[in-house]
PDB file of C-alpha atoms and ligand atoms in Angstrom:
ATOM      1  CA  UNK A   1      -9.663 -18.800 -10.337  1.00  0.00           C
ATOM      2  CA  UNK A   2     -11.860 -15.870 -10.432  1.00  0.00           C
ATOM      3  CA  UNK A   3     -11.938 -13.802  -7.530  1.00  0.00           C
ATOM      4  CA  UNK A   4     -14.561 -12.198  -6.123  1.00  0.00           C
ATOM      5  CA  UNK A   5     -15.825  -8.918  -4.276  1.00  0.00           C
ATOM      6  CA  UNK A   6     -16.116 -10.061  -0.354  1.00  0.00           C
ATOM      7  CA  UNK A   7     -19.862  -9.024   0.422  1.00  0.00           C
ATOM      8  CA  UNK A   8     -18.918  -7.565   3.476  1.00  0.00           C
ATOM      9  CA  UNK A   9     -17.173  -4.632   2.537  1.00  0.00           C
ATOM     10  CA  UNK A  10     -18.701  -1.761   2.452  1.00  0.00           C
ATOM     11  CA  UNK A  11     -15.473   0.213   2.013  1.00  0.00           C
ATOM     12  CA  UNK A  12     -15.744   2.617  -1.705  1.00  0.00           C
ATOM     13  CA  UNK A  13     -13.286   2.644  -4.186  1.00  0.00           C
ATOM     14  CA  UNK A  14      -9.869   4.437  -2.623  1.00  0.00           C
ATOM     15  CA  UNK A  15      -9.325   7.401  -4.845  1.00  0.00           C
ATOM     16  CA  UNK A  16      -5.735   7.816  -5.827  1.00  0.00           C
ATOM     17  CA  UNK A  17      -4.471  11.467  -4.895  1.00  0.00           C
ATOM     18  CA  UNK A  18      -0.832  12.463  -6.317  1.00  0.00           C
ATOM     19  CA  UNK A  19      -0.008  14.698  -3.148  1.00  0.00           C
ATOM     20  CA  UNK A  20       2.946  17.059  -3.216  1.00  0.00           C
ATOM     21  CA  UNK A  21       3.719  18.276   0.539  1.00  0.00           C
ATOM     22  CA  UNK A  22       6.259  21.144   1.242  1.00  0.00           C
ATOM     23  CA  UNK A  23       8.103  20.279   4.082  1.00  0.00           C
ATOM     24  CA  UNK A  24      10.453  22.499   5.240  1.00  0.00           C
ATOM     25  CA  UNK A  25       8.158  25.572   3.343  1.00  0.00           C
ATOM     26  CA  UNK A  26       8.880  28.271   4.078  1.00  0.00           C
ATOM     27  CA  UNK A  27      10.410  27.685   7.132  1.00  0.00           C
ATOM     28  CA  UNK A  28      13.291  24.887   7.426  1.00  0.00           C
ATOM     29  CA  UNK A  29      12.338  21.674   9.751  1.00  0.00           C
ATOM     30  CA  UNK A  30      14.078  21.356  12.984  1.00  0.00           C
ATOM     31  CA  UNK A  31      15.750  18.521  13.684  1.00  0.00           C
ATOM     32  CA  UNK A  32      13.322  17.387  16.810  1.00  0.00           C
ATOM     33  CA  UNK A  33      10.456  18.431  14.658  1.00  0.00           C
ATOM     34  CA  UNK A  34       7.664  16.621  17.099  1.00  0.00           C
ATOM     35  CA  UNK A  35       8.354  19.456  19.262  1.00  0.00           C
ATOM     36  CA  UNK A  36      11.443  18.460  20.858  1.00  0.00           C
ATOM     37  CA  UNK A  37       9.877  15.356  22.089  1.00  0.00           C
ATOM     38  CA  UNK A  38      13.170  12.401  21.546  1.00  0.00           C
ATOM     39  CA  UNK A  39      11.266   9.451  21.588  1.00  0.00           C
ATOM     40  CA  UNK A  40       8.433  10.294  19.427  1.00  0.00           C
ATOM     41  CA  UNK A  41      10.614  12.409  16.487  1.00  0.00           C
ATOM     42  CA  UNK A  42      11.968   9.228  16.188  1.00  0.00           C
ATOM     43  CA  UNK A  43       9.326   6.792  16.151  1.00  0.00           C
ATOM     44  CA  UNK A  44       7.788   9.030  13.694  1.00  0.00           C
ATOM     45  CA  UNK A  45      11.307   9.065  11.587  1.00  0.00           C
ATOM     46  CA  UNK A  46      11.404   4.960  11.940  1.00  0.00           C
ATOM     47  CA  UNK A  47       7.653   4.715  10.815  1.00  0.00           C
ATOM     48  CA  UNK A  48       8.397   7.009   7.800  1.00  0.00           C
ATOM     49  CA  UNK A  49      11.325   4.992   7.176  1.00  0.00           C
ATOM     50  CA  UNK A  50       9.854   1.640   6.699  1.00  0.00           C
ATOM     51  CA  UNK A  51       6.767   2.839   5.027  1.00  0.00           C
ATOM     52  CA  UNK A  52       8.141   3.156   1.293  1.00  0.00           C
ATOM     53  CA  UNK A  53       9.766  -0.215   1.324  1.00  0.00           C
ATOM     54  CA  UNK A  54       6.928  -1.449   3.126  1.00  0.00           C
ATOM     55  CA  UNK A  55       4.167  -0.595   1.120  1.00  0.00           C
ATOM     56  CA  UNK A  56       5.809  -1.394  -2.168  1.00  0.00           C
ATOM     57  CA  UNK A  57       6.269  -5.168  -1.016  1.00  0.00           C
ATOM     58  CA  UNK A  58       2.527  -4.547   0.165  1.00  0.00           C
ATOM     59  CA  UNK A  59       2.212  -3.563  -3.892  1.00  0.00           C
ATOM     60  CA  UNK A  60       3.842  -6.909  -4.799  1.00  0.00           C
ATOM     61  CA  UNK A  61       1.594  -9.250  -2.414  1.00  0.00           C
ATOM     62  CA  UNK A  62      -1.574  -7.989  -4.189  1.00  0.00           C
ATOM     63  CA  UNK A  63      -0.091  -8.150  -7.565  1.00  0.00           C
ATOM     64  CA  UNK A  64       0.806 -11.617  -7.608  1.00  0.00           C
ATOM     65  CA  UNK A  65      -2.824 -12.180  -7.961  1.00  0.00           C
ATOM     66  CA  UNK A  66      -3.839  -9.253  -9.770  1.00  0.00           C
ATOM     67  CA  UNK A  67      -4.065 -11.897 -12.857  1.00  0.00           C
ATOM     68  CA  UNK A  68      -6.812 -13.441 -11.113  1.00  0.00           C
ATOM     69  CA  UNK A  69      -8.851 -10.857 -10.074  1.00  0.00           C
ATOM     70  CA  UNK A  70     -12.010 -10.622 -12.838  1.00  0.00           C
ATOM     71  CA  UNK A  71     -14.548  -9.313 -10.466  1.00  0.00           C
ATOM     72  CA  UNK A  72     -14.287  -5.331 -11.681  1.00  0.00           C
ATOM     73  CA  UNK A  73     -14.939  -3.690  -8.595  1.00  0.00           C
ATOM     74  CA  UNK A  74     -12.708  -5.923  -6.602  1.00  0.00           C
ATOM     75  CA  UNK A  75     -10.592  -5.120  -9.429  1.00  0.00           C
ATOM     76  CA  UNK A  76     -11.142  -1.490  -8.975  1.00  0.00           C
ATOM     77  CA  UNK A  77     -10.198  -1.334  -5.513  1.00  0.00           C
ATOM     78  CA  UNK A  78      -7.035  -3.128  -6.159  1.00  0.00           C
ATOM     79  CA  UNK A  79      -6.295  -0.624  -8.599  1.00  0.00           C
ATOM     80  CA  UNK A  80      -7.076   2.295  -6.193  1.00  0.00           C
ATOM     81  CA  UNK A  81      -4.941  -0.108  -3.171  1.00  0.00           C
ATOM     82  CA  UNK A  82      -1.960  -0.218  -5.352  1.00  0.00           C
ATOM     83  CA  UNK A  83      -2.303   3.555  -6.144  1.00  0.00           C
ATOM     84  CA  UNK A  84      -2.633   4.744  -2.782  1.00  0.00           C
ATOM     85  CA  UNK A  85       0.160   2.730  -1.712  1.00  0.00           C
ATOM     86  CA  UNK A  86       2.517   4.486  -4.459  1.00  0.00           C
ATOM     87  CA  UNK A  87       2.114   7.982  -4.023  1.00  0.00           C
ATOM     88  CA  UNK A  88       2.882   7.128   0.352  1.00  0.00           C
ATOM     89  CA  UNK A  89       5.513   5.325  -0.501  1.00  0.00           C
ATOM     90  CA  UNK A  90       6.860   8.316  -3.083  1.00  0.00           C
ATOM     91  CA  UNK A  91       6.089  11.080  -0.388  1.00  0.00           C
ATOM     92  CA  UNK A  92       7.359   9.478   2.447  1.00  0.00           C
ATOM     93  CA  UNK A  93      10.349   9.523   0.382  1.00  0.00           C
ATOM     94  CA  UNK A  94       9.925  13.208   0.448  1.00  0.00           C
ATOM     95  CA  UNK A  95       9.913  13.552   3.881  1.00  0.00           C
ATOM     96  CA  UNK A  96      12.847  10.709   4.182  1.00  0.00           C
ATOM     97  CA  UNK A  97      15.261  12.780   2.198  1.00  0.00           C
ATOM     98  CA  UNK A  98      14.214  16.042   4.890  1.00  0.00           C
ATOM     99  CA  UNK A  99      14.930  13.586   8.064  1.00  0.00           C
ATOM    100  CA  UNK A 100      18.584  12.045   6.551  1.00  0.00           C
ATOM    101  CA  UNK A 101      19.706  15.834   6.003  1.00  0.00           C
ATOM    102  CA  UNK A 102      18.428  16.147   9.345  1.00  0.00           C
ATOM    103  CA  UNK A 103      20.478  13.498  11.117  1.00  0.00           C
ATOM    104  CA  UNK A 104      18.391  10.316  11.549  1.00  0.00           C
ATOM    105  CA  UNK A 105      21.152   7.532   9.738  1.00  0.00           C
ATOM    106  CA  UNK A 106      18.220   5.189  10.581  1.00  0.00           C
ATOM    107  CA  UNK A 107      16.842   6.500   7.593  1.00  0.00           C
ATOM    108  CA  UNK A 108      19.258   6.071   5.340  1.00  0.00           C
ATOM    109  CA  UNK A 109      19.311   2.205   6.005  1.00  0.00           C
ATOM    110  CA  UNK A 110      15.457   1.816   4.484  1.00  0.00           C
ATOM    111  CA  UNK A 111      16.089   4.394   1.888  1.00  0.00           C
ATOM    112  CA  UNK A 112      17.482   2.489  -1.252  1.00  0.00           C
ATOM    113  CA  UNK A 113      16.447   3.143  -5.007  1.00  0.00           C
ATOM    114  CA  UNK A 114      14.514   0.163  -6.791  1.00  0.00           C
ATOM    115  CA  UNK A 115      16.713  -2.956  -8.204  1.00  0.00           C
ATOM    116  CA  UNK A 116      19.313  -2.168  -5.394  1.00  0.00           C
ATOM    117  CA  UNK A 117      20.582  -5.419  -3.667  1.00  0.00           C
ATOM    118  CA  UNK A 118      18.724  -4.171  -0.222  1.00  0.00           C
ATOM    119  CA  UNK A 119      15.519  -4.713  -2.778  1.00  0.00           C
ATOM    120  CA  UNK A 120      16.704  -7.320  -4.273  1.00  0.00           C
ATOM    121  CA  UNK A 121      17.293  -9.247  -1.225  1.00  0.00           C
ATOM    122  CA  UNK A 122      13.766  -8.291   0.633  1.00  0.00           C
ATOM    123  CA  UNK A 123      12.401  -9.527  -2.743  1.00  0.00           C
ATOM    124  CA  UNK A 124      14.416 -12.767  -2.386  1.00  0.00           C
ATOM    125  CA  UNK A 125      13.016 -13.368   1.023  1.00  0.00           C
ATOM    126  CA  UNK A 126       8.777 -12.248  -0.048  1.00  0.00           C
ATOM    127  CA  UNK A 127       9.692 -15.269  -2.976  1.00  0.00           C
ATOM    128  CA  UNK A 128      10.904 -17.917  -0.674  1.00  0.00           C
ATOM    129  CA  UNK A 129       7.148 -18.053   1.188  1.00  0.00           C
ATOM    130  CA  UNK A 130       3.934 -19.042  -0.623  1.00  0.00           C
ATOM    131  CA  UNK A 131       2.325 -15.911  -2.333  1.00  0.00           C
ATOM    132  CA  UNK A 132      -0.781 -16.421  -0.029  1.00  0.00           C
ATOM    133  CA  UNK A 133       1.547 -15.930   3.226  1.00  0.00           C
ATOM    134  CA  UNK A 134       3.243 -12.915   1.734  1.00  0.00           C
ATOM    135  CA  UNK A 135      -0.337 -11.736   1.206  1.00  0.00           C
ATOM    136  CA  UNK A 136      -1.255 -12.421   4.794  1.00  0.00           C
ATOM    137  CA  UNK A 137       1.324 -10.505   5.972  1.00  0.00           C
ATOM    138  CA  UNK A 138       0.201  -7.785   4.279  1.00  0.00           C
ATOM    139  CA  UNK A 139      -3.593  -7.747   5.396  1.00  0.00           C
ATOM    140  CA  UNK A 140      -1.987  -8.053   8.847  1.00  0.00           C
ATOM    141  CA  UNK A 141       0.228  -5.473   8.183  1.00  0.00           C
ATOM    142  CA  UNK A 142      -2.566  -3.269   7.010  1.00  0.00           C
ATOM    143  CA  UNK A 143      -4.838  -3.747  10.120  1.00  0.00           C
ATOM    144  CA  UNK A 144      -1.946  -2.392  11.871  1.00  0.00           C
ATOM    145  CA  UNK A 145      -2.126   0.880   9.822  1.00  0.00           C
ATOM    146  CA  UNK A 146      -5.312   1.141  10.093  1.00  0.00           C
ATOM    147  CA  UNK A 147      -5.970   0.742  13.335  1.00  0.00           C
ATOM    148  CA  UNK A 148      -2.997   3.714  13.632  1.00  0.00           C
ATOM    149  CA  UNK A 149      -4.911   5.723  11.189  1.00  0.00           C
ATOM    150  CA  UNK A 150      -8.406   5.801  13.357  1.00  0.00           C
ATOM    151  CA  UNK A 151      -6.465   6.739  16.540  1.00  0.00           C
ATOM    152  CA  UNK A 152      -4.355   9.343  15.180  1.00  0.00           C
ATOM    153  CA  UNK A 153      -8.065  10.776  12.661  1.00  0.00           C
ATOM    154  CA  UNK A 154     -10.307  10.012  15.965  1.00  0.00           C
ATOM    155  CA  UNK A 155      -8.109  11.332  18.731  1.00  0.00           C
ATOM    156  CA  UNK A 156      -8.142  14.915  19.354  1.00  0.00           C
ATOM    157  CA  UNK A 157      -5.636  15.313  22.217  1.00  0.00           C
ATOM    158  CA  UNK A 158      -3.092  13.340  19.425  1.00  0.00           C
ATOM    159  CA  UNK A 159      -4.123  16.354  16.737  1.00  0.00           C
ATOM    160  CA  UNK A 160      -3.414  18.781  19.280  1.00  0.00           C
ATOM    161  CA  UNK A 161       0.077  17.732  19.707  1.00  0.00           C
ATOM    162  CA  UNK A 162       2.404  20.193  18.685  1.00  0.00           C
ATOM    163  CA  UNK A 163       5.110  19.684  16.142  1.00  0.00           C
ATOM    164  CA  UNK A 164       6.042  20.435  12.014  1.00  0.00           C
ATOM    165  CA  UNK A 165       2.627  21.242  10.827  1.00  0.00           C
ATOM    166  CA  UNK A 166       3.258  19.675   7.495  1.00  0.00           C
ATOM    167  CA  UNK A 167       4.156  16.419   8.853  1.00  0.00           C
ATOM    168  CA  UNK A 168       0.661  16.326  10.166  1.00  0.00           C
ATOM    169  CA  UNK A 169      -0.761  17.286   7.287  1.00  0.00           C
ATOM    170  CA  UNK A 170       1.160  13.830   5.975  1.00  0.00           C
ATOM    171  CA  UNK A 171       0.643  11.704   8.732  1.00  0.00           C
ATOM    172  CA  UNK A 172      -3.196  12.639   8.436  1.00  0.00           C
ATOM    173  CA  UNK A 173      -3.223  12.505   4.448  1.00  0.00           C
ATOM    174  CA  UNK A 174      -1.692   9.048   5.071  1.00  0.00           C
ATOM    175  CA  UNK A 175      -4.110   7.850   7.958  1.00  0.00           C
ATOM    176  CA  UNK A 176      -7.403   8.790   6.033  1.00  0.00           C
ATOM    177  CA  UNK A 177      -6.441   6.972   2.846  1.00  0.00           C
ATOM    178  CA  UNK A 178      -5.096   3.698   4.905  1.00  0.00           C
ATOM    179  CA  UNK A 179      -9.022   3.333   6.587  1.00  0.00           C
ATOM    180  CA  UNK A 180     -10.688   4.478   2.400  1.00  0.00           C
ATOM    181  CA  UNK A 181      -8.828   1.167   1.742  1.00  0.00           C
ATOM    182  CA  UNK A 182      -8.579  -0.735   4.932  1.00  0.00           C
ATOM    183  CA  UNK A 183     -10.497  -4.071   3.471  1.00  0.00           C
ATOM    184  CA  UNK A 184      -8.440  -4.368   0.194  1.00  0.00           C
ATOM    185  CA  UNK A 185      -5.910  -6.512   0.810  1.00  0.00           C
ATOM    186  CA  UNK A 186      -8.192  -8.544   3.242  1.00  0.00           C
ATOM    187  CA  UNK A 187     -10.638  -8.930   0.781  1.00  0.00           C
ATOM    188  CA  UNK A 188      -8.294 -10.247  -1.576  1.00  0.00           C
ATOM    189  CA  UNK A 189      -6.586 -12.884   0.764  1.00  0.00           C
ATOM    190  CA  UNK A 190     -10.039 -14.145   1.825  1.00  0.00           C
ATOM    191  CA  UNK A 191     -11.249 -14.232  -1.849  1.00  0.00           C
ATOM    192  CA  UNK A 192      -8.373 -16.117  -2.700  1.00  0.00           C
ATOM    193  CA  UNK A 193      -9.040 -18.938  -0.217  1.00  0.00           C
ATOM    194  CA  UNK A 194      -6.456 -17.635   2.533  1.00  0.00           C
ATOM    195  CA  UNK A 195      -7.152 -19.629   5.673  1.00  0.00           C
ATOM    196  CA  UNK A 196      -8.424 -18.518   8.721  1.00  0.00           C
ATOM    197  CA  UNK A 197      -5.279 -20.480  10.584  1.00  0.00           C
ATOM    198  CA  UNK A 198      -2.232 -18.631   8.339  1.00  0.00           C
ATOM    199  CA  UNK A 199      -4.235 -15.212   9.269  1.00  0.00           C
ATOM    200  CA  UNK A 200      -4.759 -15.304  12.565  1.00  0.00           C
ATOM    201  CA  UNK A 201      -1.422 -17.251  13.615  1.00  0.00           C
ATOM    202  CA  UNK A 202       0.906 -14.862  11.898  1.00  0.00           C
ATOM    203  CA  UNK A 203      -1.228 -11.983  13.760  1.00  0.00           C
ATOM    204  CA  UNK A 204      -0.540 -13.729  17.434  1.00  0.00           C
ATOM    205  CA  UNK A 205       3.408 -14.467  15.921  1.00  0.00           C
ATOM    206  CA  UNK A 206       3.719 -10.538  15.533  1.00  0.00           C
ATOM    207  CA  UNK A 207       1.199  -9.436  17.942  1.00  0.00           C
ATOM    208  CA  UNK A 208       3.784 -10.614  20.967  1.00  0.00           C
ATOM    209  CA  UNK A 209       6.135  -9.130  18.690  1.00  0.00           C
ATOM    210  CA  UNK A 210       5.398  -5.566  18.349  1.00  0.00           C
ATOM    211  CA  UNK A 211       6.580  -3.916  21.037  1.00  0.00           C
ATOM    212  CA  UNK A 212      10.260  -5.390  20.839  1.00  0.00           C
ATOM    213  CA  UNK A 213      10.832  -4.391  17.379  1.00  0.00           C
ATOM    214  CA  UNK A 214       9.301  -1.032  17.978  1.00  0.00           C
ATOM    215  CA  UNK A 215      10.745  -0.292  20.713  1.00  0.00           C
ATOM    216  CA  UNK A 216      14.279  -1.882  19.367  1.00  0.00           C
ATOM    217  CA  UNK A 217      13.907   0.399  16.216  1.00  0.00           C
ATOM    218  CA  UNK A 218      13.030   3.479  18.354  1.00  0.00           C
ATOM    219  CA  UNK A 219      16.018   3.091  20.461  1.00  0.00           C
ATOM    220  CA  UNK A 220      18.501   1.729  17.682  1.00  0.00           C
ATOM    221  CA  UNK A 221      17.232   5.222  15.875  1.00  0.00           C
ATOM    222  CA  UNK A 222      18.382   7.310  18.799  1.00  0.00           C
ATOM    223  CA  UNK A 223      21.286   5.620  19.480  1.00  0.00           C
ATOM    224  CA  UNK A 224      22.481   6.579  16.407  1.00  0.00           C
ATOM    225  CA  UNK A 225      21.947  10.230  16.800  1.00  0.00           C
ATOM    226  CA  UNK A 226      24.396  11.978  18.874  1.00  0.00           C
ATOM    227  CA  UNK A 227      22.081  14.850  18.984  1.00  0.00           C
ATOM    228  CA  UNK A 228      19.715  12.840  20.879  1.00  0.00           C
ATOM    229  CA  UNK A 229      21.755  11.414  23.358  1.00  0.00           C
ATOM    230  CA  UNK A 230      20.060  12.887  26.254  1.00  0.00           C
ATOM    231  CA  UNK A 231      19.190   9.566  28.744  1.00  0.00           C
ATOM    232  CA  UNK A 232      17.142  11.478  31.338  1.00  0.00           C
ATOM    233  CA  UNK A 233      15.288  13.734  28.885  1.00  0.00           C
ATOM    234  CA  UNK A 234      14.541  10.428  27.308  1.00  0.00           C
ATOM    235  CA  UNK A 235      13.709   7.640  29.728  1.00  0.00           C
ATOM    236  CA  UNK A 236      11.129  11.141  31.025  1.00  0.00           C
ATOM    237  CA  UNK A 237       9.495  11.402  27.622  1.00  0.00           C
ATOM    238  CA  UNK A 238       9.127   7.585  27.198  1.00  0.00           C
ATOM    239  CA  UNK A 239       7.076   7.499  30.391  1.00  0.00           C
ATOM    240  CA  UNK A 240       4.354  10.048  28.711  1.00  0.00           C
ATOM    241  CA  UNK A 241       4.343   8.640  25.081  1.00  0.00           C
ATOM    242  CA  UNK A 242       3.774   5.029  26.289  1.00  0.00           C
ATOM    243  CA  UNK A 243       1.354   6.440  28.748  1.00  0.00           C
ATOM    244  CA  UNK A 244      -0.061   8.796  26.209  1.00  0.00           C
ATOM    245  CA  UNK A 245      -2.895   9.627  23.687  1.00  0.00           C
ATOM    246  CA  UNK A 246      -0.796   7.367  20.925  1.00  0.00           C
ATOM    247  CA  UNK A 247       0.389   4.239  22.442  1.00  0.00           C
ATOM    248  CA  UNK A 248      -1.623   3.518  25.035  1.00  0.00           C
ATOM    249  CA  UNK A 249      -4.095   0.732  24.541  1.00  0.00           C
ATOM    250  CA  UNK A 250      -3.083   0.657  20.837  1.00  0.00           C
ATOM    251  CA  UNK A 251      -1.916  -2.961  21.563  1.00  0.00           C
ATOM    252  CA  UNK A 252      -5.158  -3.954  22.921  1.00  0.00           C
ATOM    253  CA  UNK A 253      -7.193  -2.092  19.840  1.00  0.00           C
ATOM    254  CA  UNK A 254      -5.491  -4.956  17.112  1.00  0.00           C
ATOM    255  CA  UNK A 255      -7.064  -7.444  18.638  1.00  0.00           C
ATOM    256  CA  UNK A 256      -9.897  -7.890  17.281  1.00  0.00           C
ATOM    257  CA  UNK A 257      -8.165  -9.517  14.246  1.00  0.00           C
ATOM    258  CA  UNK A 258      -7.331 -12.608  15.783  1.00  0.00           C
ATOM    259  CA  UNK A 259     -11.281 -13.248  16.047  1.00  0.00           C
ATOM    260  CA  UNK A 260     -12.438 -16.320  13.656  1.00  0.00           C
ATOM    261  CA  UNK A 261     -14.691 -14.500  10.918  1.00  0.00           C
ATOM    262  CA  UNK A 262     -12.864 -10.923  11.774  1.00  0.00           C
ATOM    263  CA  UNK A 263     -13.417  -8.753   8.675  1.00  0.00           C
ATOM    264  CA  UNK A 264     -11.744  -5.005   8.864  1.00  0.00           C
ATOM    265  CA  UNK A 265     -15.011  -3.789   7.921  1.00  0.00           C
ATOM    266  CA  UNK A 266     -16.711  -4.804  11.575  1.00  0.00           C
ATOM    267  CA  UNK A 267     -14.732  -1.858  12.939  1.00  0.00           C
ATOM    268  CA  UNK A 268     -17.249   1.231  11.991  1.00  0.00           C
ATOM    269  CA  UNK A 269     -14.983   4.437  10.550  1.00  0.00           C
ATOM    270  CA  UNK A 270     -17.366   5.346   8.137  1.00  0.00           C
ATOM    271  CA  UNK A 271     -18.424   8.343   9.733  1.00  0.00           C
ATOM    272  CA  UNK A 272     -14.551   9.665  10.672  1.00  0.00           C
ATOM    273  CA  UNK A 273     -13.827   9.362   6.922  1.00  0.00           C
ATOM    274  CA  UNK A 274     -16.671  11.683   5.847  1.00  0.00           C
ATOM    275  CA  UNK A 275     -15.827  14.179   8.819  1.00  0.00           C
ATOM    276  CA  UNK A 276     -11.916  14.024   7.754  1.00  0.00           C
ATOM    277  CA  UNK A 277     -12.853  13.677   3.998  1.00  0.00           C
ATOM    278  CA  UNK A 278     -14.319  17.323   4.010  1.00  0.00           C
ATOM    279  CA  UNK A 279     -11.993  18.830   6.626  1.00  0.00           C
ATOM    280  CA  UNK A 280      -8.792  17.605   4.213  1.00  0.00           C
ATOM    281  CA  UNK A 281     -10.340  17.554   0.786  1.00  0.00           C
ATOM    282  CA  UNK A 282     -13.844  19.787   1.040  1.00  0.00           C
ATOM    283  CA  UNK A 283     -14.107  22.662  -0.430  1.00  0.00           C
ATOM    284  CA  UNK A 284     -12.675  24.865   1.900  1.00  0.00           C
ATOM    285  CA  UNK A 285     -10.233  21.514   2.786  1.00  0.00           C
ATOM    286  CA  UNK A 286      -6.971  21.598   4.316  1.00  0.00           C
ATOM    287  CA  UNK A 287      -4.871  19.535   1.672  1.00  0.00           C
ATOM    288  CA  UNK A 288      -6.978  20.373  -1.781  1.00  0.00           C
ATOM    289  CA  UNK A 289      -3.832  22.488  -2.648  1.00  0.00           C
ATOM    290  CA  UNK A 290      -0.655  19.921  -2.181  1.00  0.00           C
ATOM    291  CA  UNK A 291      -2.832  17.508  -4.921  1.00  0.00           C
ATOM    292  CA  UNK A 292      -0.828  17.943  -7.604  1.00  0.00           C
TER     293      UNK A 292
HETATM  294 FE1  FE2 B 301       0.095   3.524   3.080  1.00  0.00          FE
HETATM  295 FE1  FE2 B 302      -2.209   0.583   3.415  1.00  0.00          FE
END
């Protein structure tokens, strides 16, 4: 089968940056580094958690039709996809190895090295569905980030939040390279005959989904941190991050997807790339020295 470039995308080729952040330079993280706010530290921590085991089974989706793929600049942004998706994956890791010294055991639990049986197994269960579903999951999964991404880039009340500057600087990193290749993984699914059906049901399966597990991974994560057991403190700062510049209406924003025809392309963020692609990478940019 010979795959081909959707004609719809208008997205360029993701360039792959091998970024090297410092946290904890020069001075040491604290342990409720989004400025003592409970319940965001740890959805931040939880987020970070699942990323590099995330995105590497993201890695596997697209490869198992990599073989297939002759069109060269499809085959080009694949390359760039799978690229991108390594070096979050490897500083996420980074930062992971920061928040377990730190205290978050949540952590630990989606921390494992590759070939270890918690790999192993999540392999196991990506083998026992059709290739095309664990591919679907993964555009879904990516319209998730990426709707993230232009919230936390297009936001400014979110990039005035205090907290550890350098986990900004990752978050951010992170966001602008999830919209550079937004369409990858979409494009690929489509181009490989992926039905409009299998899309958009697994989006309205997870969509009624997402704030259980969130929340239940949020609240597992504190649970297990002494430190944090502070109910009222909590149950307060809940109230203004589900009311705030982050969560609210972030539901409403993937919804889109689960329109017949959707492509992730039909969402405009042209213009915050170039505006973010200067201010981080410019000349005078904010990240040009952690590429290493
Ligand atoms: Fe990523
Ligand atoms: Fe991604």
């Amino acid at each position: 089968m010979t795959i081909g470039q959707d004609a719809k995308s208008l997205t360029p080729y993701p360039k792959v940056r091998r970024m090297r952040f410092r946290f904890g330079q020069p001075e040491p993280m604290t342990h409720l580094f989004a400025e003592g706010d409970i319940p965001l530290t740890h959805l931040i921590a939880v987020l970070s958690a699942v990323f590099p085991p995330g995105e590497e089974s993201f890695i596997r989706s697209v490869r198992k039709f990599s073989g297939e793929i002759t069109d060269p600049v499809l085959k080009k942004r694949v390359a760039g996809f799978i690229g991108q998706e390594a070096v979050h994956g490897q500083q996420h890791r980074v930062l992971n190895e920061q928040l377990i010294r730190l205290g978050f055991p949540i952590v630990r639990v989606f921390t494992f090295d590759p070939g270890a049986r918690r790999e192993r197994a999540l392999i196991a269960v990506e083998n026992m569905v059709p290739r095309q579903v664990h591919l679907a999951v993964t555009a879904l999964a990516e319209h998730y980030t990426a709707t993230l991404a232009h919230r936390v880039l297009g936001t400014p009340e979110i990039q005035a939040l205090p907290g550890d500057p350098e986990v900004l600087n990752l978050l951010n990193w992170h966001a602008f390279e999830e919209l550079e290749h937004k369409s990858v993984a979409f494009d690929v699914y489509r181009a490989t005959g992926g039905s409009e059906v299998l899309r958009i049901g697994l989006m309205a399966g997870s969509y009624a989904l997402t704030i259980p597990v969130v929340g239940l991974g949020v609240f597992a994560s504190i649970l297990s941190d002494p430190r944090s057991w502070r109910p009222i403190k909590v149950a307060r700062q809940t109230v203004k991050l589900v009311r705030g510049p982050i969560v609210k209406g972030l539901l409403l924003e993937m919804r889109p997807y689960m329109r017949p025809g959707f492509h992730p392309d039909d969402i405009d963020t042209g213009e915050l790339l170039e505006r973010w692609r200067a201010e981080l990478f410019g000349v005078r940019g904010e990240l040009v020295d952690r590429i290493g």
